GROMACS .gro file of C-alpha atoms in nm:
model
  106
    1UNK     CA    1 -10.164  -5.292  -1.970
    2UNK     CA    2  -9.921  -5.396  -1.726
    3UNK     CA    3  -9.543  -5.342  -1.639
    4UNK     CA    4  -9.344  -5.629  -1.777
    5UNK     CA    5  -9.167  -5.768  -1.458
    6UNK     CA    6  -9.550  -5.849  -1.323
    7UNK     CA    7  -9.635  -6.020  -1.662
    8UNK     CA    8  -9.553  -6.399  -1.465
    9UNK     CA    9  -9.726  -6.298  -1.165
   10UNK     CA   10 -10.019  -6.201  -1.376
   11UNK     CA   11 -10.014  -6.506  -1.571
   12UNK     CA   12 -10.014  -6.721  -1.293
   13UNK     CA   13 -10.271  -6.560  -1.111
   14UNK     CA   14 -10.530  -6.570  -1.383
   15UNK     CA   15 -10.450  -6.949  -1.471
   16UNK     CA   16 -10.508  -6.997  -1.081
   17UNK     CA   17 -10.866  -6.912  -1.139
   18UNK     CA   18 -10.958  -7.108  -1.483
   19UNK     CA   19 -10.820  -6.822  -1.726
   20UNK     CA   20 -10.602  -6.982  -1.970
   21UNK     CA   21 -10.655  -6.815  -2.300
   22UNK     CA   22 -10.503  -6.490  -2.375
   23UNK     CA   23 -10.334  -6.242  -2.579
   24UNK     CA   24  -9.949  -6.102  -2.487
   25UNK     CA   25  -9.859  -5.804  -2.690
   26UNK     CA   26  -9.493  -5.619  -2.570
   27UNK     CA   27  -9.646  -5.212  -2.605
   28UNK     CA   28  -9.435  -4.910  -2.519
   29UNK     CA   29  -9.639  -4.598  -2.386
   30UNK     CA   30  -9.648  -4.339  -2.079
   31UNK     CA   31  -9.937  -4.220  -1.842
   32UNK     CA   32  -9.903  -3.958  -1.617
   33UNK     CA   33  -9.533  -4.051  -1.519
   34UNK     CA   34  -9.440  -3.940  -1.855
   35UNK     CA   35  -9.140  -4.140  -1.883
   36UNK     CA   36  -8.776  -4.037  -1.752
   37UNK     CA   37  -8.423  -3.916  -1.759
   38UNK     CA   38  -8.118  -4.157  -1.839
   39UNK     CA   39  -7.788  -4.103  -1.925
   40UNK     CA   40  -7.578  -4.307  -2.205
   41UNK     CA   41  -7.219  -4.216  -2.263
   42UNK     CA   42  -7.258  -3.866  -2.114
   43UNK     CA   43  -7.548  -3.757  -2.299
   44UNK     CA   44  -7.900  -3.729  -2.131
   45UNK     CA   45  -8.175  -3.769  -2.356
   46UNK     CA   46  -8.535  -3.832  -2.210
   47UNK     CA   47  -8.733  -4.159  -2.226
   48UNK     CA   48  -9.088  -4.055  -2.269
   49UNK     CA   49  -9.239  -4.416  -2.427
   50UNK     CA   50  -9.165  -4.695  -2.160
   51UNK     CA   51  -9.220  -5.026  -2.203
   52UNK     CA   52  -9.529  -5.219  -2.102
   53UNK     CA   53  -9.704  -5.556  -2.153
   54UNK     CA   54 -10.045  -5.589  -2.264
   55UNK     CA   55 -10.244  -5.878  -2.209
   56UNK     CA   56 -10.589  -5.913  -2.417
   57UNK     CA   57 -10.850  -6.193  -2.292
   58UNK     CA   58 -11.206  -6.252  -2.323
   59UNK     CA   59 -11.417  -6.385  -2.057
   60UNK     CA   60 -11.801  -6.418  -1.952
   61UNK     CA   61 -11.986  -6.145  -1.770
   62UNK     CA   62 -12.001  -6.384  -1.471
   63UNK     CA   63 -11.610  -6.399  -1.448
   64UNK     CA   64 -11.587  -6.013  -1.505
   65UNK     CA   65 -11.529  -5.872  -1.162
   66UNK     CA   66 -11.338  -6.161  -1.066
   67UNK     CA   67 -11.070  -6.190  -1.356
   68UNK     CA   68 -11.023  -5.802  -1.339
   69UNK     CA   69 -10.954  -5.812  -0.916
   70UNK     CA   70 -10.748  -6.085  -1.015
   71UNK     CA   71 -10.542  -5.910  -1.248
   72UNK     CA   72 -10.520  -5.546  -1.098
   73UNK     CA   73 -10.389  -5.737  -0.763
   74UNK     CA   74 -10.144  -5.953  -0.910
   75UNK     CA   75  -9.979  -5.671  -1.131
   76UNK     CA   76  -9.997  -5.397  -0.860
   77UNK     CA   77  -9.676  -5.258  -0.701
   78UNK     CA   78  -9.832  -4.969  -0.522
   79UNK     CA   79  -9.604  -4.696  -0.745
   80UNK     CA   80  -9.677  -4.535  -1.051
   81UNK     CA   81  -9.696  -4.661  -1.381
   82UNK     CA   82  -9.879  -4.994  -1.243
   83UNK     CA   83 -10.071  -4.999  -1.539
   84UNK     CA   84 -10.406  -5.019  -1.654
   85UNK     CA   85 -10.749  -5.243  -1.690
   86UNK     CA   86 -10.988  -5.165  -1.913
   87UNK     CA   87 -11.274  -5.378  -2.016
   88UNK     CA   88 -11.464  -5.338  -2.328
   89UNK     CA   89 -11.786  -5.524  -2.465
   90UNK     CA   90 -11.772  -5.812  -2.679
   91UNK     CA   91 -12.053  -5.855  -2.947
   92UNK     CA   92 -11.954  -6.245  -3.074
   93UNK     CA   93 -11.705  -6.481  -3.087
   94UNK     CA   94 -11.613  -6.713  -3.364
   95UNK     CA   95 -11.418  -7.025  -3.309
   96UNK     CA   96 -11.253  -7.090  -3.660
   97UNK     CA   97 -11.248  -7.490  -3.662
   98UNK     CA   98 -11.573  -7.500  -3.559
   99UNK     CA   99 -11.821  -7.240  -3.623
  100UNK     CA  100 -11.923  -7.252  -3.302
  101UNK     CA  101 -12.039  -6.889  -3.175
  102UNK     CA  102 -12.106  -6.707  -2.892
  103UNK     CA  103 -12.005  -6.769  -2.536
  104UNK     CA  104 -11.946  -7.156  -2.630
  105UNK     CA  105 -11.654  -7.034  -2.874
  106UNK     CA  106 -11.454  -6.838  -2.576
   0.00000   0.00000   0.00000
């Protein structure tokens, strides 16, 4: 999960290193920042669910370590609300035209 503006640089970094197939859902949620204060028309009203890009892929165990450095470095800024990786076990894959299973169907 990822701030939007870094979504490109993301992108482009994992396609740099062979990772071309993934997921883009447009989330809104807060961490510890907890969102913010804005003003429209006069009124201040507080914006607690930011926006935020999530990008779902699955990859080997051998490209692990190296897919998740890739993308924690090209969606850092250094300030809060950077975003998070978290990585999750996949039991099988399916690919629908073909039946084929397993690793061969990522």
């Amino acid at each position: 999960i990822i701030q939007p503006h870094k979504l490109d640089d993301a992108k482009e970094a994992l396609k740099a290193i062979g990772i071309d197939g993934m997921t883009i859902t447009e989330v809104r949620g807060h961490g510890r920042q907890k969102g913010h204060t804005e003003t429209y028309r006069g009124m201040e009203y507080k914006v607690d669910l930011l926006p935020k890009v999530k990008l779902e892929m699955v990859v080997a165990d051998a490209r692990l370590e190296e897919t998740v450095r890739t993308l924690a470095s090209a969606a850092r800024t250094g300030k809060i609300g950077d975003g998070k990786v978290f990585v999750s076990p996949i039991e099988n894959a399916i690919r629908i035209r073909t039946e084929e299973t397993g690793e061969s169907a990522v």
